[in-house]
CSV table of C-alpha atoms and ligand atoms in Angstrom, one decimal:
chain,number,residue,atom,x,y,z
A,11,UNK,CA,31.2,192.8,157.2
A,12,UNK,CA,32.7,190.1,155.6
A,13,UNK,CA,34.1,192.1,153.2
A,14,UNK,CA,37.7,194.0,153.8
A,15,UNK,CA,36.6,197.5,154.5
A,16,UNK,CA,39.4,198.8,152.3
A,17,UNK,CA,38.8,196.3,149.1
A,18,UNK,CA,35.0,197.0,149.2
A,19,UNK,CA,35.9,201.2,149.2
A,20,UNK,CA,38.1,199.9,146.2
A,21,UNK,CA,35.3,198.1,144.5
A,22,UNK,CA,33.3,200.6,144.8
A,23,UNK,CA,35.4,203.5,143.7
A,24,UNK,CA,36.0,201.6,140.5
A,25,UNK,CA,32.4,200.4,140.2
A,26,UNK,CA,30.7,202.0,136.9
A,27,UNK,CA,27.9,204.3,137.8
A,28,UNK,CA,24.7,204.1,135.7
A,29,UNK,CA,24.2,207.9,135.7
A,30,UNK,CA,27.6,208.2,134.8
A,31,UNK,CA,27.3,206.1,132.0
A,32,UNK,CA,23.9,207.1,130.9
A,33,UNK,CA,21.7,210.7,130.1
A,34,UNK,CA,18.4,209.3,131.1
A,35,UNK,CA,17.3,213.2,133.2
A,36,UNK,CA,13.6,213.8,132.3
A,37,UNK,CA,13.5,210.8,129.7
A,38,UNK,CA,11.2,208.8,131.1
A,39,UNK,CA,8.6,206.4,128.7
A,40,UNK,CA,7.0,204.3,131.0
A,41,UNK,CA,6.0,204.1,134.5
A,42,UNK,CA,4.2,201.5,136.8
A,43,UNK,CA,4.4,199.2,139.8
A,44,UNK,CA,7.3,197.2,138.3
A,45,UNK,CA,9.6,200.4,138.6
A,46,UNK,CA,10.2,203.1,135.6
A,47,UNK,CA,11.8,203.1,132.1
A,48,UNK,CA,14.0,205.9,131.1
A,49,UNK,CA,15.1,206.1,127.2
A,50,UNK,CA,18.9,206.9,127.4
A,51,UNK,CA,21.9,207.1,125.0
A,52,UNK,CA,25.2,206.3,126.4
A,53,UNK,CA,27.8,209.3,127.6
A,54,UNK,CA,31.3,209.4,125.2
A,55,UNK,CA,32.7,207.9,128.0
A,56,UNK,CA,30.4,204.7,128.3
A,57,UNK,CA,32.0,201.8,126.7
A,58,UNK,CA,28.3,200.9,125.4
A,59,UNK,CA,27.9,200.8,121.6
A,60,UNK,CA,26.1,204.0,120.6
A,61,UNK,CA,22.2,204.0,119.9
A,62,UNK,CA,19.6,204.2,121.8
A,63,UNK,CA,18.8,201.9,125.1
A,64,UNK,CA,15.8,201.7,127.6
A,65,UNK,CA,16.8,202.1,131.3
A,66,UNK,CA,14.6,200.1,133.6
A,67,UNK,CA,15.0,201.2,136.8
A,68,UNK,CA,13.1,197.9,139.0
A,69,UNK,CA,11.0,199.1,141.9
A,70,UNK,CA,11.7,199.3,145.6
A,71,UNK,CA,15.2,198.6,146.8
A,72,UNK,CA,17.9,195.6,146.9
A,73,UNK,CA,17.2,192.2,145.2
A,74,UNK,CA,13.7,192.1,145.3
A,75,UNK,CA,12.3,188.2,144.6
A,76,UNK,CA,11.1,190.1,141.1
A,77,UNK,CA,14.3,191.4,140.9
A,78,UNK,CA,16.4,188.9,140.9
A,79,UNK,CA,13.5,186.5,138.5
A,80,UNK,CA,13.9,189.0,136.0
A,81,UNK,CA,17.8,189.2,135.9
A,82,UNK,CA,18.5,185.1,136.6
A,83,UNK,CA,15.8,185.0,133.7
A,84,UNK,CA,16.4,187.5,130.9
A,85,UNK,CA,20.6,186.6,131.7
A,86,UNK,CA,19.7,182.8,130.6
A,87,UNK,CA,18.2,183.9,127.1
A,88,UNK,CA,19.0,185.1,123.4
A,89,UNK,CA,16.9,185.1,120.9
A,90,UNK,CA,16.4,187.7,117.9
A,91,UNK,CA,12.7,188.1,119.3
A,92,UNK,CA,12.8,188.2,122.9
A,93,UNK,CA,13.8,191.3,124.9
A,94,UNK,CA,17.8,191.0,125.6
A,95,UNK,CA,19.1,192.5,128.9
A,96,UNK,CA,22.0,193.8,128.0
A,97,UNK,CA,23.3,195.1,131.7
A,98,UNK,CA,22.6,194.9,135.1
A,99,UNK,CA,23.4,198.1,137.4
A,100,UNK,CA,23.7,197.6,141.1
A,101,UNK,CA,23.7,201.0,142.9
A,102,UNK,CA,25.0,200.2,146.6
A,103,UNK,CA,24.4,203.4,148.3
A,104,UNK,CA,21.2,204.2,147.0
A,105,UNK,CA,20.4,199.8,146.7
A,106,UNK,CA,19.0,201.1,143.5
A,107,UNK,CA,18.8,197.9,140.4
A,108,UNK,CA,18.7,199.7,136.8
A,109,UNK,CA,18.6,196.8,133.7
A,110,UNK,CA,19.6,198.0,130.3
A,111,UNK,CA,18.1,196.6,127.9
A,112,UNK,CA,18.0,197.3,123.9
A,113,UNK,CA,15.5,200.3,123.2
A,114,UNK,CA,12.3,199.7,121.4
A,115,UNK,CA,10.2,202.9,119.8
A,116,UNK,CA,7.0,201.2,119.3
A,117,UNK,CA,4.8,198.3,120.5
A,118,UNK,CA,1.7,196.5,119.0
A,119,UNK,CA,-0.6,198.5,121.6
A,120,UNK,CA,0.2,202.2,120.4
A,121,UNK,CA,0.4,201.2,116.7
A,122,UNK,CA,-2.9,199.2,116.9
A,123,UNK,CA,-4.4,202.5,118.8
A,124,UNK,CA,-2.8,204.1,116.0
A,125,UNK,CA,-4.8,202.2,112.9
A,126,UNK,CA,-7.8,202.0,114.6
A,127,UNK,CA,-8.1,206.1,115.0
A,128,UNK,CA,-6.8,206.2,111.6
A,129,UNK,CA,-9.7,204.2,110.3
A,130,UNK,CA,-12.2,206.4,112.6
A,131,UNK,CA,-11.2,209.5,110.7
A,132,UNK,CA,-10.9,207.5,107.4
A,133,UNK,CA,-7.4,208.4,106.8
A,134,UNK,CA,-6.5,204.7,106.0
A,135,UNK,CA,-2.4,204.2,106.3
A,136,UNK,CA,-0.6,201.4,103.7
A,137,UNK,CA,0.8,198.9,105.2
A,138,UNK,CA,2.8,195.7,103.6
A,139,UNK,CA,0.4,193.2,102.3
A,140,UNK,CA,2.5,191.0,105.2
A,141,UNK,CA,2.2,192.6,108.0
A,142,UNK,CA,0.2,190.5,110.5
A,143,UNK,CA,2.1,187.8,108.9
A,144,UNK,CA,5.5,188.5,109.6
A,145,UNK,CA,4.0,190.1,113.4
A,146,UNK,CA,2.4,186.9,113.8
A,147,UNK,CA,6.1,185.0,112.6
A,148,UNK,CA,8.1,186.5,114.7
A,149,UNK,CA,5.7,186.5,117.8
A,150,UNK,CA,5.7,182.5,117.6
A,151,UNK,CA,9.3,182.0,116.9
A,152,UNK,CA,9.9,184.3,120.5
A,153,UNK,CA,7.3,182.0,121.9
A,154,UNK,CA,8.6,178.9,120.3
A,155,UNK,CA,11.7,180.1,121.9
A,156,UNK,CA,10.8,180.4,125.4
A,157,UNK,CA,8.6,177.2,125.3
A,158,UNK,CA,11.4,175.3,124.2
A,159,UNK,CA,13.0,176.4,127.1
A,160,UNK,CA,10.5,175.8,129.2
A,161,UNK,CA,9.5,179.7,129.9
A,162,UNK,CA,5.8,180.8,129.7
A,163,UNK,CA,4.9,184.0,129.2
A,164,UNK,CA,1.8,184.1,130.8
A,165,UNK,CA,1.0,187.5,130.2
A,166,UNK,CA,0.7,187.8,126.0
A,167,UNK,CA,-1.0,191.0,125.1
A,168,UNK,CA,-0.2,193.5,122.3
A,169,UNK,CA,1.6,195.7,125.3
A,170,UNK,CA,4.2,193.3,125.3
A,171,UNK,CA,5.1,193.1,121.9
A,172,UNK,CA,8.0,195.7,121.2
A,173,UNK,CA,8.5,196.3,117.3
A,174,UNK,CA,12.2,197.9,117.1
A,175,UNK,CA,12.1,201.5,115.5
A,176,UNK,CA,14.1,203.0,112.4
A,177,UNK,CA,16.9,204.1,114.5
A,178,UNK,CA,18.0,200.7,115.6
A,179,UNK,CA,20.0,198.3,113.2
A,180,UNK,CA,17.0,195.6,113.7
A,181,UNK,CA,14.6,198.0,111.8
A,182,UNK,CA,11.0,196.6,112.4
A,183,UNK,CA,11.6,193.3,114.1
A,184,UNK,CA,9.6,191.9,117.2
A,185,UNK,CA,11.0,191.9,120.8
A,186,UNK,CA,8.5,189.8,123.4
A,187,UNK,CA,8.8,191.3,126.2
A,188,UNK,CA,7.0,192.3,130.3
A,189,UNK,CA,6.6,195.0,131.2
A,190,UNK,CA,5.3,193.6,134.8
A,191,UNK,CA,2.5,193.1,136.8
A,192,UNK,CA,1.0,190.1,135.9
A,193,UNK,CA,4.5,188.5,137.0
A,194,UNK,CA,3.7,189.3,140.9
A,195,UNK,CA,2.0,185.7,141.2
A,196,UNK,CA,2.8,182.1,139.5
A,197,UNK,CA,-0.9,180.9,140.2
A,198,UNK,CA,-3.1,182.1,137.2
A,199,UNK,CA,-5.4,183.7,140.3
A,200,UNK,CA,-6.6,186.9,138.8
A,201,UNK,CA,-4.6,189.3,140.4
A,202,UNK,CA,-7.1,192.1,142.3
A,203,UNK,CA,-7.2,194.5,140.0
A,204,UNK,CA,-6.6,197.9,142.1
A,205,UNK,CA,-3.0,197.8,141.8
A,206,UNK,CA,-1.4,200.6,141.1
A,207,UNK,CA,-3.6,202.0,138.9
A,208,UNK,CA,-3.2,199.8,136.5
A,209,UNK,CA,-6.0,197.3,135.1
A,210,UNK,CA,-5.3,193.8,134.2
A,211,UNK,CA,-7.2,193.1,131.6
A,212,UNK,CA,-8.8,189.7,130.5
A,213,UNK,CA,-9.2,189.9,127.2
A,214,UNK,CA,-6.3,187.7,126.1
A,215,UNK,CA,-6.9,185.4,128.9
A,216,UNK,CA,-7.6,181.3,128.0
A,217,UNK,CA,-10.9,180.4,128.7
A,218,UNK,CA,-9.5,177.6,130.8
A,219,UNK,CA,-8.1,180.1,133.1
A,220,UNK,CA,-10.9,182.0,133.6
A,221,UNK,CA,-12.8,178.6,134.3
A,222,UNK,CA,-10.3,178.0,137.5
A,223,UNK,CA,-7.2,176.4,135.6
A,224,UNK,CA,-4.7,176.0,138.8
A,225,UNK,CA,-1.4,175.9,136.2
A,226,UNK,CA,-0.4,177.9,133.2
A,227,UNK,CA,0.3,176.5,130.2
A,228,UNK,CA,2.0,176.8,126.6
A,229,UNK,CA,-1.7,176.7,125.4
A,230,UNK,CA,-2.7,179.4,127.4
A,231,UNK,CA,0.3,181.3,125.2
A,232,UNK,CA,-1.2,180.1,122.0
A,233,UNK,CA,-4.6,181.4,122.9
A,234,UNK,CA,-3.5,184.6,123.8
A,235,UNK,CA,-1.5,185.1,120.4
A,236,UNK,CA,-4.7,184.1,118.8
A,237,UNK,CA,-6.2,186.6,120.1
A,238,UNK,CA,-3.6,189.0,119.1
A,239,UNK,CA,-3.7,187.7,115.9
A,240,UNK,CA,-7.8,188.9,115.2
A,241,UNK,CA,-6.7,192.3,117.1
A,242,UNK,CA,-3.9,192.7,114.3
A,243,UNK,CA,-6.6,192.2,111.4
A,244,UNK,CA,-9.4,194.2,113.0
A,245,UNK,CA,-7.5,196.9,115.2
A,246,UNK,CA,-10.2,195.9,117.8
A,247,UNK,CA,-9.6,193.4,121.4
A,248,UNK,CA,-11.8,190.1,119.7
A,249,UNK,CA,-12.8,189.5,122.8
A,250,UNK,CA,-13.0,193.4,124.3
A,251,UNK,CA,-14.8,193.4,127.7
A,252,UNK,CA,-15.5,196.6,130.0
A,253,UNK,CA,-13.8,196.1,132.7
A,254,UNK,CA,-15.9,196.7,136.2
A,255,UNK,CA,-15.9,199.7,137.4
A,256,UNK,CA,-15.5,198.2,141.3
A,257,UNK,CA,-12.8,196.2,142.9
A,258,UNK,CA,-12.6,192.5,141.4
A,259,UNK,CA,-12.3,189.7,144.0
A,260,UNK,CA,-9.5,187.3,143.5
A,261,UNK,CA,-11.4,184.4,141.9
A,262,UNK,CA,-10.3,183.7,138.2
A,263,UNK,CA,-14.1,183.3,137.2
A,264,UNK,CA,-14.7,186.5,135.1
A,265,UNK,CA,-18.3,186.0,134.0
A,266,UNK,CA,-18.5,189.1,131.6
A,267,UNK,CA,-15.2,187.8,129.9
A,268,UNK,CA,-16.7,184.3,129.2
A,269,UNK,CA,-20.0,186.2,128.1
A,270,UNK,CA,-17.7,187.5,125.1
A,271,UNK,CA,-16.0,185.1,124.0
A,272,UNK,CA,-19.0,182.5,124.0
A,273,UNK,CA,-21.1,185.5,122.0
A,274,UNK,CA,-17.6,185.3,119.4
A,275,UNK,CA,-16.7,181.8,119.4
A,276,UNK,CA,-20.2,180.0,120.3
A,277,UNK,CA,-20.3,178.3,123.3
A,278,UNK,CA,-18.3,174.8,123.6
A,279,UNK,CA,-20.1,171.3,123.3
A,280,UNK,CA,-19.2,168.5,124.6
A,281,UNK,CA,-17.5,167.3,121.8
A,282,UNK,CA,-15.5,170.9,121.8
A,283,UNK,CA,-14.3,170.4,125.2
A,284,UNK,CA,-14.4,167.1,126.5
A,285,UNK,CA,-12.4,168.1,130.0
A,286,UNK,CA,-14.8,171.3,130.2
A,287,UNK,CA,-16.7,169.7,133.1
A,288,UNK,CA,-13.9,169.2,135.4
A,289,UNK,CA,-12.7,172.7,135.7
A,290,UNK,CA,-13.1,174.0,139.4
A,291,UNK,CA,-15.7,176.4,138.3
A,292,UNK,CA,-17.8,174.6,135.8
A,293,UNK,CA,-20.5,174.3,138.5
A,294,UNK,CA,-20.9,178.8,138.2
A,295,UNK,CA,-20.6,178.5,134.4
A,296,UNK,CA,-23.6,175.9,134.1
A,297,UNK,CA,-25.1,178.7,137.0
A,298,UNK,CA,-24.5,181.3,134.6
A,299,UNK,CA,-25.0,180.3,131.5
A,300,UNK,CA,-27.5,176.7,131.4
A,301,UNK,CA,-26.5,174.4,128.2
A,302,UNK,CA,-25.8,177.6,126.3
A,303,UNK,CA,-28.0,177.3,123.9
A,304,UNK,CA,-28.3,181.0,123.5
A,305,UNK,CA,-25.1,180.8,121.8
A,306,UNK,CA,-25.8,178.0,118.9
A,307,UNK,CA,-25.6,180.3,116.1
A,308,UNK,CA,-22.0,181.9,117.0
A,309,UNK,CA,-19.2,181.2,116.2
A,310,UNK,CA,-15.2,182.6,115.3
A,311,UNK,CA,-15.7,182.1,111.3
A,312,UNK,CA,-19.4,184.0,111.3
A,313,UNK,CA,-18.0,186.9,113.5
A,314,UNK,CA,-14.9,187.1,111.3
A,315,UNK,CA,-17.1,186.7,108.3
A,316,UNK,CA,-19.7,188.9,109.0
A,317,UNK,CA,-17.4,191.8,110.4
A,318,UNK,CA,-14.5,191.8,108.6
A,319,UNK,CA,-15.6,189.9,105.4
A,320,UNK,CA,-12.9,187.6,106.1
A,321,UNK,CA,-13.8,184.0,104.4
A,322,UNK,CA,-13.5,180.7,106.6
A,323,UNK,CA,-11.4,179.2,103.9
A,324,UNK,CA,-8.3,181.4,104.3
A,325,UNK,CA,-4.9,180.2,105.3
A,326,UNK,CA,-5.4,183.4,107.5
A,327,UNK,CA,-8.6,182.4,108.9
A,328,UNK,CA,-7.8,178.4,109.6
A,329,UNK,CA,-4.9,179.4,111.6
A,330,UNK,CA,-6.5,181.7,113.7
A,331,UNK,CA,-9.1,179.1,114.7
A,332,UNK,CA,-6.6,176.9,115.5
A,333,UNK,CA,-5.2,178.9,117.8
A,334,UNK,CA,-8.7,179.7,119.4
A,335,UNK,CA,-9.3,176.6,119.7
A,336,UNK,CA,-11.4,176.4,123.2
A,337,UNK,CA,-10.3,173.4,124.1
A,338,UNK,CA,-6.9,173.8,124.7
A,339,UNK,CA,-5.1,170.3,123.8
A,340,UNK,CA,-6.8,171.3,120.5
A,341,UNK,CA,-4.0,174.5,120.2
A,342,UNK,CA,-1.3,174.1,118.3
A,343,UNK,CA,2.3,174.3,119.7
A,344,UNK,CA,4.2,177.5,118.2
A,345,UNK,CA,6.2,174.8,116.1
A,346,UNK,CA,2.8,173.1,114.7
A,347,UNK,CA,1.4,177.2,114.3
A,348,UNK,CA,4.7,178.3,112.4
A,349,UNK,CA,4.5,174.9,109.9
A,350,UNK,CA,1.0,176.4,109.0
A,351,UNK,CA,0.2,176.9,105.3
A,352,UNK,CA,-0.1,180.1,106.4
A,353,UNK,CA,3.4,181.1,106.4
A,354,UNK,CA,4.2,179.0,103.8
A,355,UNK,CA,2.1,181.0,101.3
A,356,UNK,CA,3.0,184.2,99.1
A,357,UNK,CA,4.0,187.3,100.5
A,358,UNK,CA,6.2,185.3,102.9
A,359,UNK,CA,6.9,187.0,106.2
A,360,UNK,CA,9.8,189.4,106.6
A,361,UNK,CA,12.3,190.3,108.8
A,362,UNK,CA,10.9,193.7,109.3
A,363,UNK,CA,7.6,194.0,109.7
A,364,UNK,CA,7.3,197.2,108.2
A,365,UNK,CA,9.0,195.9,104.5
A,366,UNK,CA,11.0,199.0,104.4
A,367,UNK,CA,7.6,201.1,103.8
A,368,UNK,CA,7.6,204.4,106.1
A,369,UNK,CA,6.7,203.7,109.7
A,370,UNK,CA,4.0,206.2,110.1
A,371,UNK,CA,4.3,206.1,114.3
A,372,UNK,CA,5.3,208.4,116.2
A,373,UNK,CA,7.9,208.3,118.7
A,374,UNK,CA,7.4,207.6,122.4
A,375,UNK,CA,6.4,210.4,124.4
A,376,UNK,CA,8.0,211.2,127.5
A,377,UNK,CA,6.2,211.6,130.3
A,378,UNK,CA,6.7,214.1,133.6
A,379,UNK,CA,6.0,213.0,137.3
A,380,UNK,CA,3.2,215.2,137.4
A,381,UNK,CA,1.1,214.3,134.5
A,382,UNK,CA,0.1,210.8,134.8
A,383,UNK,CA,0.2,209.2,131.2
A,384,UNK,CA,-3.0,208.6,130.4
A,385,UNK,CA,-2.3,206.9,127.0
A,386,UNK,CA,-0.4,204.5,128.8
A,387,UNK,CA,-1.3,200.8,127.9
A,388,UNK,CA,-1.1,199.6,131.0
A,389,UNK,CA,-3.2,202.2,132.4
A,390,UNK,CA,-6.4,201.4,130.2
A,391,UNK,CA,-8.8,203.1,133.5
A,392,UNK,CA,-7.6,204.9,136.6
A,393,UNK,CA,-10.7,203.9,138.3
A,394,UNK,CA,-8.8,201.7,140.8
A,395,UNK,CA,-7.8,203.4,144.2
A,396,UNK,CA,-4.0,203.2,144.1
A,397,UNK,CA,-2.2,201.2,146.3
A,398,UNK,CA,0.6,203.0,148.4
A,399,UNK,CA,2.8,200.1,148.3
A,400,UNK,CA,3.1,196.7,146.6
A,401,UNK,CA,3.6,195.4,150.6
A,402,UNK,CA,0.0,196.9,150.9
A,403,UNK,CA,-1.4,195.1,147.9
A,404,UNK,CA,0.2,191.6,148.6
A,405,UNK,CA,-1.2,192.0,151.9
A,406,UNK,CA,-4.7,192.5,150.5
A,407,UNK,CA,-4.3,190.0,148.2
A,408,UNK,CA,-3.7,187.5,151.4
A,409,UNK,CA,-6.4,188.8,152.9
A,410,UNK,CA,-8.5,188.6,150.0
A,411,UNK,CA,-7.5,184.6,149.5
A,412,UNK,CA,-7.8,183.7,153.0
A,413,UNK,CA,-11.3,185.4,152.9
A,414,UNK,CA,-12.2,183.2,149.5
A,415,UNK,CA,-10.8,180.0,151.5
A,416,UNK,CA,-12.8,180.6,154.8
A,417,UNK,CA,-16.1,181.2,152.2
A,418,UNK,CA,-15.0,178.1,151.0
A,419,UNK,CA,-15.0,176.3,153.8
A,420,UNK,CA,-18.5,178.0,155.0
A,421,UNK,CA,-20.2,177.2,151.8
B,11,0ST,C1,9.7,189.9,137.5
B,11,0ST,C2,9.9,189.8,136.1
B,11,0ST,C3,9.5,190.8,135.2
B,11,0ST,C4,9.7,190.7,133.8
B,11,0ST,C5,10.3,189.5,133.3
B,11,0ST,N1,10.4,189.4,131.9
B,11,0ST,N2,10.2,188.2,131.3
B,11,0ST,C6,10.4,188.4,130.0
B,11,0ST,C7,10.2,187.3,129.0
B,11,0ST,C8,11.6,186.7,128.7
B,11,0ST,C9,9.3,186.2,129.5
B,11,0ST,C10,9.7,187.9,127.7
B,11,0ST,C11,10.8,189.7,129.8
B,11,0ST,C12,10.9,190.3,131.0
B,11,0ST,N3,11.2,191.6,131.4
B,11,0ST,C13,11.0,192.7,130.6
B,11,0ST,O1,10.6,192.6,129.4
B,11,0ST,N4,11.3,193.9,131.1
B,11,0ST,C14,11.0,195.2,130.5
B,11,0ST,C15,12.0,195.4,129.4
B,11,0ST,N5,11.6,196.5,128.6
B,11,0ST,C16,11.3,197.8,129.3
B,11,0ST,C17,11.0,198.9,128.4
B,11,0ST,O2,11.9,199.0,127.3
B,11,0ST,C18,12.2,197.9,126.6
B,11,0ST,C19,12.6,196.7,127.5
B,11,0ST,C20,10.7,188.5,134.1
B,11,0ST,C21,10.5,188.6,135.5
């Protein structure tokens, strides 16, 4: 080895060990094909300020290409609203990578779950008239962030939008965040969906993606947090779609998706969409769906209207359109979104979300080996077989695109 046998024994006696800085035994919060998160507090010993942190500990073994995206990634950027890595722990025996990262006790998923069971039993919970205002804020300046630095998310849902707890000194404030999966392939090609069992879901995906858009985008983004945005004022997906029972192929054409959105948004003219017709599969949408005209009398401001009496005249209402704008040069950048009247309006958005009112959620659960968490967002159906190993899936996926290409050849 290149390395003097004698300085690397050095090194390594002196190198700090993450379970000796860290309790993280039978703390576990989250669990998937990305690896496992453990909530920890630092031993006296560690020279970490005290508080709480979230362990990830990154799946399989050495510097993984993941691996090392993530950590040349999250080591580039600061910003009060996106995640911040805070450590990186090498284990060489065990080739073990754990990132520390600041912990954060609730996300947009649970506490949506959380309003929307509270409305099904009628036991409605107060919340700051500027709640999905300063959620929405601080969403687009962690987006206008990572844009600005050229950094898509590509994977926007309420999963990944951590909301700090009442333990940590940034009470209530918004950390973007991802927490995997969706990162395992650049090309927006809809991952197969039998990964480990956890469902990708579609519901925040741009309809230009799902119309065979070969590159993400910022507007893809956009989309996504208008999409979040409705979810925050209903506590339901806008554009909620069972996901198929069976295995999906690999092709980004999701016809029950685009059924849902059209039956929300209408479905888009010409004058809408002028580039609509050269997306790769506008040839199966004209298959599936004709001129549309079985959508003429939808649209975003009658659904919003009609189900949530919200009028077509609010700040709130003209900014969310804008986001869902179907054509997607029609978004606006996060910059144009946050110069919205919007935010500009009374109550103002506020650094913590929550306005100092009680935060009624309760704290993550942590989960065993045995049980498998079923409340888990990422696990929205365990109807997927599970995949042994991530070698396994990428494999499949191969297969699956070399299948799609030789049909494509055929046909
Ligand atoms: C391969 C790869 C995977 C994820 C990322 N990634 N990207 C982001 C941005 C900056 C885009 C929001 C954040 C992360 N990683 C995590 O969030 N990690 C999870 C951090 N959480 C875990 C649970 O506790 C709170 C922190 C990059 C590359």
């Amino acid at each position: 080895a290149w390395m003097d046998a004698d300085f690397r024994r050095q090194l390594s006696a002196r190198r700090e060990r993450v379970e000796d800085a860290f309790e993280f035994e039978g703390r576990k919060v989250g669990r998937g094909s990305y690896g496992q998160v453990f909530k920890t507090k630092p031993r006296s010993c560690a020279d970490a300020p005290a508080g709480d942190y979230a362990l990830k500990q990154i799946e399989g073994s050495g510097l993984s290409m993941s691996a090392c995206r993530e950590i040349a990634l999250l080591r580039e950027l600061k910003h009060p609203n996106v995640i911040s890595l805070k450590q990186v722990y090498l284990a060489h025996e065990t080739r073990q990578i754990w990132l520390l990262f600041d912990y954060a006790e609730h996300d947009l998923w649970r506490m949506i779950n959380f309003h929307a069971s509270a409305k099904k039993c009628n036991s409605q919970v107060s919340l700051p008239p500027n709640f999905t205002k300063s959620i929405m804020h601080q969403i687009l300046c962690g987006i206008h962030y990572l844009h600005s630095n050229w950094v898509l998310h590509r994977d926007l849902k309420p999963a990944n939008i951590l909301v700090m707890g009442t333990t940590s000194p940034e009470r209530g404030r918004v950390k973007i965040a991802d927490l995997g999966l969706a990162r395992l392939f650049h090309q927006p090609l809809t991952p197969l969906t039998e990964i480990d069992p956890v469902v990708v879901t579609f519901w925040y995906r741009a309809p230009e993606l799902l119309l065979g858009a070969r590159h993400y985008t910022k507007a893809i983004d956009l989309w996504a947090i208008g999409c979040i945005m409705a979810e925050l004022i209903t506590d339901k997906p806008l554009f909620y779609c069972k996901q198929e029972e069976d295995i999906k192929t690999s092709s980004p054409y999701n016809r029950d998706q685009l059924e849902r959105i059209f039956s929300v948004m209408g479905f888009p003219s010409q004058q809408d969409w002028r580039d609509l017709p050269h997306l790769p599969k506008y040839g199966d949408l004209v298959r599936n769906f004709g001129t549309g005209q079985q959508y003429a009398r939808f649209s975003l401001g009658r659904h919003m209207s009609r189900s949530f009496g919200m009028s077509e005249t609010s700040p709130e209402f003209r900014l969310l359109s804008r986001l869902l704008a179907m054509d997607p040069l029609r978004r606006p950048s996060a910059r144009e979104a946050l110069e919205d009247r919007y935010f500009l309006e009374e109550p103002r958005p506020a650094a913590d979300v929550f306005n100092g009112f009680d935060i009624p959620y309760g704290k993550r659960d942590f989960i065993s080996d045995s049980s498998d968490n079923k409340d888990d967002p990422a696990r929205q159906q365990q109807s997927q077989p599970v995949h042994a190993s991530l070698q396994q899936y990428q494999q499949s996926h191969q297969q699956a695109l070399l299948l799609q290409q030789q049909q494509q050849q055929l046909s």
